Structures are given as C-alpha cells and as structure tokens.
Coordinates of C-alpha atoms and ligand atoms in Angstrom, one line a residue:
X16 CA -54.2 22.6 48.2
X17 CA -50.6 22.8 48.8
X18 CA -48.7 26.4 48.6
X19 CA -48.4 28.2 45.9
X20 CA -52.2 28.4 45.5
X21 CA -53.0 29.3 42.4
X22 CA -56.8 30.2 42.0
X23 CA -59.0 31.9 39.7
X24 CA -62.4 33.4 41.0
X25 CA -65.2 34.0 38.1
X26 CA -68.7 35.5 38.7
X27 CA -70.9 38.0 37.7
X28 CA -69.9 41.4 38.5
X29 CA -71.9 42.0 41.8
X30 CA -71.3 38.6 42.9
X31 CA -69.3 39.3 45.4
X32 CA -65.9 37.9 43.9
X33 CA -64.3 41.0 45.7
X34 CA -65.4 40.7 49.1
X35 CA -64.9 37.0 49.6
X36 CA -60.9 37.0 47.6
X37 CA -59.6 39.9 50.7
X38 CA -61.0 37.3 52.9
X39 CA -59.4 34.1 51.5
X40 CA -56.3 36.0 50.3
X41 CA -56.3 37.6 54.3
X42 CA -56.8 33.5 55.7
X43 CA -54.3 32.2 53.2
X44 CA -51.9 34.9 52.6
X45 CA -52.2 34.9 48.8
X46 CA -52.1 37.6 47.1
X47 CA -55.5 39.2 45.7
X48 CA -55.1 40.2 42.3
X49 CA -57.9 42.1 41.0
X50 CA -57.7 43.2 37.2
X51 CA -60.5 46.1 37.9
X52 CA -58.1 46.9 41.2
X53 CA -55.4 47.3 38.8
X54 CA -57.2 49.0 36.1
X55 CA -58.8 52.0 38.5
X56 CA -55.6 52.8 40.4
X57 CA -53.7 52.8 37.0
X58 CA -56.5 55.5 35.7
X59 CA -56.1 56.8 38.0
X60 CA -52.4 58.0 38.3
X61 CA -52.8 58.1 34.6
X62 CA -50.3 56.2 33.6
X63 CA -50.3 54.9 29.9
X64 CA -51.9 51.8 30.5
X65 CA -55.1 53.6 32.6
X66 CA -55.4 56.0 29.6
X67 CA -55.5 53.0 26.8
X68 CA -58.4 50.8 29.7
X69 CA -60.2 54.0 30.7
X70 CA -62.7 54.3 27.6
X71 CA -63.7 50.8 27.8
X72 CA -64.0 50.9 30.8
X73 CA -66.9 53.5 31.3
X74 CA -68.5 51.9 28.7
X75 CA -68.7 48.8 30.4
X76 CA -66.7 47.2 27.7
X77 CA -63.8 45.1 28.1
X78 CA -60.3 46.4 28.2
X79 CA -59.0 44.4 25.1
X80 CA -57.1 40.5 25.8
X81 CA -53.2 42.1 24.8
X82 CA -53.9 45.0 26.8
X83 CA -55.1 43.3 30.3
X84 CA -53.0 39.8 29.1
X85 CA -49.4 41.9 29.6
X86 CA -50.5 43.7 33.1
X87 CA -51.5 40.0 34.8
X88 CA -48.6 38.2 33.2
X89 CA -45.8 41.1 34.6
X90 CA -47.8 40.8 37.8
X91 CA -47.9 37.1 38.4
X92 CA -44.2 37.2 37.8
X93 CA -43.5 39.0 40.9
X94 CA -42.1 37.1 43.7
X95 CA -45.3 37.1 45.8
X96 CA -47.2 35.7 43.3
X97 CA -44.4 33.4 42.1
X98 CA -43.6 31.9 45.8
X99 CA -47.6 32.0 47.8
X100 CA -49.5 31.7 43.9
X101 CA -52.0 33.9 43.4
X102 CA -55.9 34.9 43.7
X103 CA -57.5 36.2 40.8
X104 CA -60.3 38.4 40.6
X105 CA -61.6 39.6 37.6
X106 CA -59.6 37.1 35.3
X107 CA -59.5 35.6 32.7
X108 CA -62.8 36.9 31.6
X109 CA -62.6 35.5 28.0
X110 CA -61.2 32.4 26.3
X111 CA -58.4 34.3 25.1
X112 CA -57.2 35.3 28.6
X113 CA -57.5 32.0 29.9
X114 CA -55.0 30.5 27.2
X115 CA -53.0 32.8 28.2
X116 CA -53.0 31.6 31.9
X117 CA -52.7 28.2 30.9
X118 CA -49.2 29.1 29.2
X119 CA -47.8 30.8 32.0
X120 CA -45.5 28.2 32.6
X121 CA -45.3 26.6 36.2
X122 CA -48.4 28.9 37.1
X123 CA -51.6 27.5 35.6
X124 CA -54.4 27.7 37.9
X125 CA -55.3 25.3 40.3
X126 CA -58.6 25.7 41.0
X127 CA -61.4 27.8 39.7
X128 CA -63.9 28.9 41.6
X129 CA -67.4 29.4 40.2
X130 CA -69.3 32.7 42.5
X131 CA -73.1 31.7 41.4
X132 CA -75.5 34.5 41.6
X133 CA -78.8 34.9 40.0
X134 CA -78.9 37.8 37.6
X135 CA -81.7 39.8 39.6
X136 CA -79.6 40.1 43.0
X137 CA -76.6 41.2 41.2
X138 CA -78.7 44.0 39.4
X139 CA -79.9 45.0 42.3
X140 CA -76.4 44.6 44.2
X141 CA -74.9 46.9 41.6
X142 CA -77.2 49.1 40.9
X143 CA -77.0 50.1 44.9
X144 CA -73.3 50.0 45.1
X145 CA -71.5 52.9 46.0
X146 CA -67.5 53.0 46.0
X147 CA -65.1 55.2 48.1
X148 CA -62.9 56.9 45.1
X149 CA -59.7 57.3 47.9
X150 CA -59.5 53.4 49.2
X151 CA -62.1 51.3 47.3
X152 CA -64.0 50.3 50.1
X153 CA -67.6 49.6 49.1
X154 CA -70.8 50.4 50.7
X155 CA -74.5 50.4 49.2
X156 CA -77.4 53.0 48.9
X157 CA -78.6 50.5 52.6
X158 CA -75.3 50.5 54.0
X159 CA -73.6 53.9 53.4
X160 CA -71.1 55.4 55.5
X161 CA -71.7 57.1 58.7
X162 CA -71.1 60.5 57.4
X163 CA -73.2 60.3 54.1
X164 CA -71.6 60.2 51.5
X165 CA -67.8 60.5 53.3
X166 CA -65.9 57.1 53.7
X167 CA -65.4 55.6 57.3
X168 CA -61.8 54.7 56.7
X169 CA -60.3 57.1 54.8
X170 CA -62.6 60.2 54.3
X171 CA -62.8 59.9 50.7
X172 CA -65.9 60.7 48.4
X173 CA -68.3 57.6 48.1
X174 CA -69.3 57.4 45.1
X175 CA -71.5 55.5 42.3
X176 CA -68.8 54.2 39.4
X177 CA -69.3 55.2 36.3
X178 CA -69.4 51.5 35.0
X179 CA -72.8 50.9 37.9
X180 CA -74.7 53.3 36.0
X181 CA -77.7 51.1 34.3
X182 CA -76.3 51.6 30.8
X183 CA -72.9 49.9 31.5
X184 CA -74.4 47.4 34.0
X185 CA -76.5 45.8 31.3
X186 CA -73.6 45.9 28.6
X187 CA -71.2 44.4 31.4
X188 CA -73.4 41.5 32.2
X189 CA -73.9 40.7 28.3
X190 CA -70.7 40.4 27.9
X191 CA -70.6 37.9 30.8
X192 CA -72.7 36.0 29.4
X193 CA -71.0 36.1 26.2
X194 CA -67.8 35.8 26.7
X195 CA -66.6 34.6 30.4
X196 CA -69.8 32.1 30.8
X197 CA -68.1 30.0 28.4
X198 CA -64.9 29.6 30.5
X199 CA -67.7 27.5 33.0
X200 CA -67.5 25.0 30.7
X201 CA -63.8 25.2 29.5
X202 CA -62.4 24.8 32.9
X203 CA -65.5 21.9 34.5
X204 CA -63.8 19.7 31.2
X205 CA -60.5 20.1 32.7
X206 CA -62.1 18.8 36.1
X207 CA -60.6 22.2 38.2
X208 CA -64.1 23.8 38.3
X209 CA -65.9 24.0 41.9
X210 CA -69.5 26.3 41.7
X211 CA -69.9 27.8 44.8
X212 CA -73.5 29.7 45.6
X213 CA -73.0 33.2 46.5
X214 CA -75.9 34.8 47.1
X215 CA -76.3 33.4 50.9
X216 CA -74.7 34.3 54.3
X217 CA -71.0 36.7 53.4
X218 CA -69.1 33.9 56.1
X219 CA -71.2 30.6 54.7
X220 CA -70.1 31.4 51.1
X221 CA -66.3 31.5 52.8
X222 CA -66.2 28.7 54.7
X223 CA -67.8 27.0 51.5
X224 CA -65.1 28.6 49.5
X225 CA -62.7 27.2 52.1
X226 CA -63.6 23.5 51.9
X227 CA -62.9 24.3 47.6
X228 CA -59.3 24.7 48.6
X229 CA -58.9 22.2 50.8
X230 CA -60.6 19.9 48.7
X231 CA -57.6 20.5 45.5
X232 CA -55.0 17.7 46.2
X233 CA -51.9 19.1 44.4
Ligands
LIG329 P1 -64.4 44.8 37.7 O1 -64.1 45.7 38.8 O2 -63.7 43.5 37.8 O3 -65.8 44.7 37.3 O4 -63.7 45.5 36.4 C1 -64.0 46.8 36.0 C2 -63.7 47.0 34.5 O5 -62.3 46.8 34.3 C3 -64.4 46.0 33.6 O6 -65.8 46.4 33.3 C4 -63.5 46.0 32.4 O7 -63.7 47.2 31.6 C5 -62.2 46.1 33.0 N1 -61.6 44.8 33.3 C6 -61.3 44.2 34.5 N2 -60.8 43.0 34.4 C7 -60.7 42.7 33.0 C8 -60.3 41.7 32.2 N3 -59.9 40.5 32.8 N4 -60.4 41.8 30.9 C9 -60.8 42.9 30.3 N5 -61.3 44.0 31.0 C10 -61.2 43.9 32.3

C-alpha cells in the first residue's frame, strides 16, 4: 500500500484489534484511531460528548451512529490522518458507520482487516482483562502488574471495565454479531476484505497483518 494508508480493523472485542493497531500504527507511522480510546478519555474529562456515550457504554450498548459518526469524521480531518491516512479501531461497527466512511471524500478505506477469533477465547480474553484507568495499558487476571493491582507504567489503578463485566460482555458480542458481522460481507463484495486469524502467536498475527498491507496495490 502506498501512503496515506487508510485501514479499518474489525473483530470481536477481545480479539486483539488494540494490541496489534499500536504495533502497525508504531511500524507504519499511522495514526491509531480507536473509537473506545476516544470515547473513555472523553468520559472521562467529562466533556459533553463522554456524558451523551457514557450510558451506553456501561451497558455494553452502542454509542448511537450520529453521535460516534461526527467524533471520527472531525478526527480523520486532522492533518495526521489527512497526510499518513489512518488506522481504525473500533470502526465502523454498523452499516450506517461504514457509509459514512465511504463518503468521506478522498478518505475511503483501503483495506479492511478481518481480526478472527473464536467466540470462546475472546470470552475468556475479556472476561480476564484488567485495564489501568490512568494510561490504558492492559493486563489480565494471568498477567497483572507487578505490584497487584498498581500499573507498571504509570501507577494507576488496574482495573476491570465496567463494559468486561459478564452482563455487558454478552450484550457487546450480540451486537457484533448483529450489527458489525454484516460489514464482513459488505466490504469482501467490494474486494478490500483480508481475514486474518488472531488467536495465534501476538508477532505471527503482525507479520500476517503486515503482508495485508503490502499486499493492497493502490
Ligand atoms: P471498545 O473499546 O472498542 O470495545 O469500545 C468500548 C465501547 O465504546 C463500546 O462498547 C461502545 O459502547 C463504544 N463504541 C466504541 N466504538 C464505537 C462505535 N464505532 N460505534 C458505537 N459505539 C462505539
């Protein structure tokens, strides 16, 4: 693929779609634009937009399409994203969204890139997930920081997200299934779709997500 790389990265949550866009945004220089990313620090500082996401959010629903649409288009206009393209994570996660990419004129995706995981290793995957609330680095209930539960980089409290409780996990994966699986399908039709399996080995999955890019032409 030729700069600006414009790419789109859907999975299951759990699937790893976080982990492997910091290391293909870090290797390409793109930037990593994750909707949840956005979403959480915006809660956080409580701005207007984090206050009208926040309730779905600990649901597990999703933020609605005119709320999430307006963030990604304002942040894909930025010169970053408008000169080195972008690496989305997290979007579009309904049919709706993805229209909406497509009309962003002279910055329709590339290539999308399909993270395959079975259903039981994400459930597991999320269910152990634990998040530092003061930089977002992730560990798990196996892997958790050296000073339980206190990150390693920043000191922050580790904890579970409200949206990895079991309640939400189920009601976020059935609305995977309902709404973002179809977008499989929408984007394989336009010929941009690669699947790549993402359950294995963190650096095979990159270096299969690597040969994706280099195998896009344009
Ligand atoms: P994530 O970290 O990607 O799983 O996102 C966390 C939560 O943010 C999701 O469960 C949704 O409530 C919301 N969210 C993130 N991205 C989107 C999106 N593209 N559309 C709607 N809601 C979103």
């Amino acid at each position: 693929m030729n700069k600006p790389f414009r790419i789109a990265m859907l999975g299951k949550q759990g699937a790893g779609k976080g982990t492997q866009c910091s290391r293909i945004s870090e290797q390409f220089q793109i930037p990593h634009v994750s909707t949840g990313d956005m979403l959480r620090s915006a809660v956080k500082a409580g701005t207007e937009f984090g206050l009208r996401a926040s309730e779905f959010m600990e649901r597990g629903d999703l933020v609605p399409d005119e709320v999430i649409i307006g963030a990604v288009v304002e942040r894909l206009s930025q010169d970053d994203a408008v000169n080195s393209g972008y690496l989305l994570d997290g979007f579009p996660r309904t049919l709706a969204q993805a229209k909406a990419l497509d009309s962003a004129i002279d910055q329709a995706v590339k290539l999308v890139i399909n993270l395959e995981v079975a259903t039981d290793v994400v459930l597991e995957r999320l269910s152990s997930r634990r998040v530092c609330e003061g930089c977002g680095r992730t560990y798990s209930v196996s892997n958790p920081p050296t000073s339980p539960w206190h990150c390693d980089t920043c000191g922050g409290d580790v904890v579970q997200r409200a949206d990895d409780k079991p309640e939400a996990i189920s009601r976020r994966l059935a609305l995977y299934d309902e709404l973002t699986s179809p977008l499989i399908g929408w984007y394989s039709e336009k010929g941009i779709l690669v699947t790549v399996e993402g359950s294995g080995d963190l650096d095979i999955v990159t270096s299969n997500i690597v040969k994706a890019i280099h195998s896009v032409e344009a």
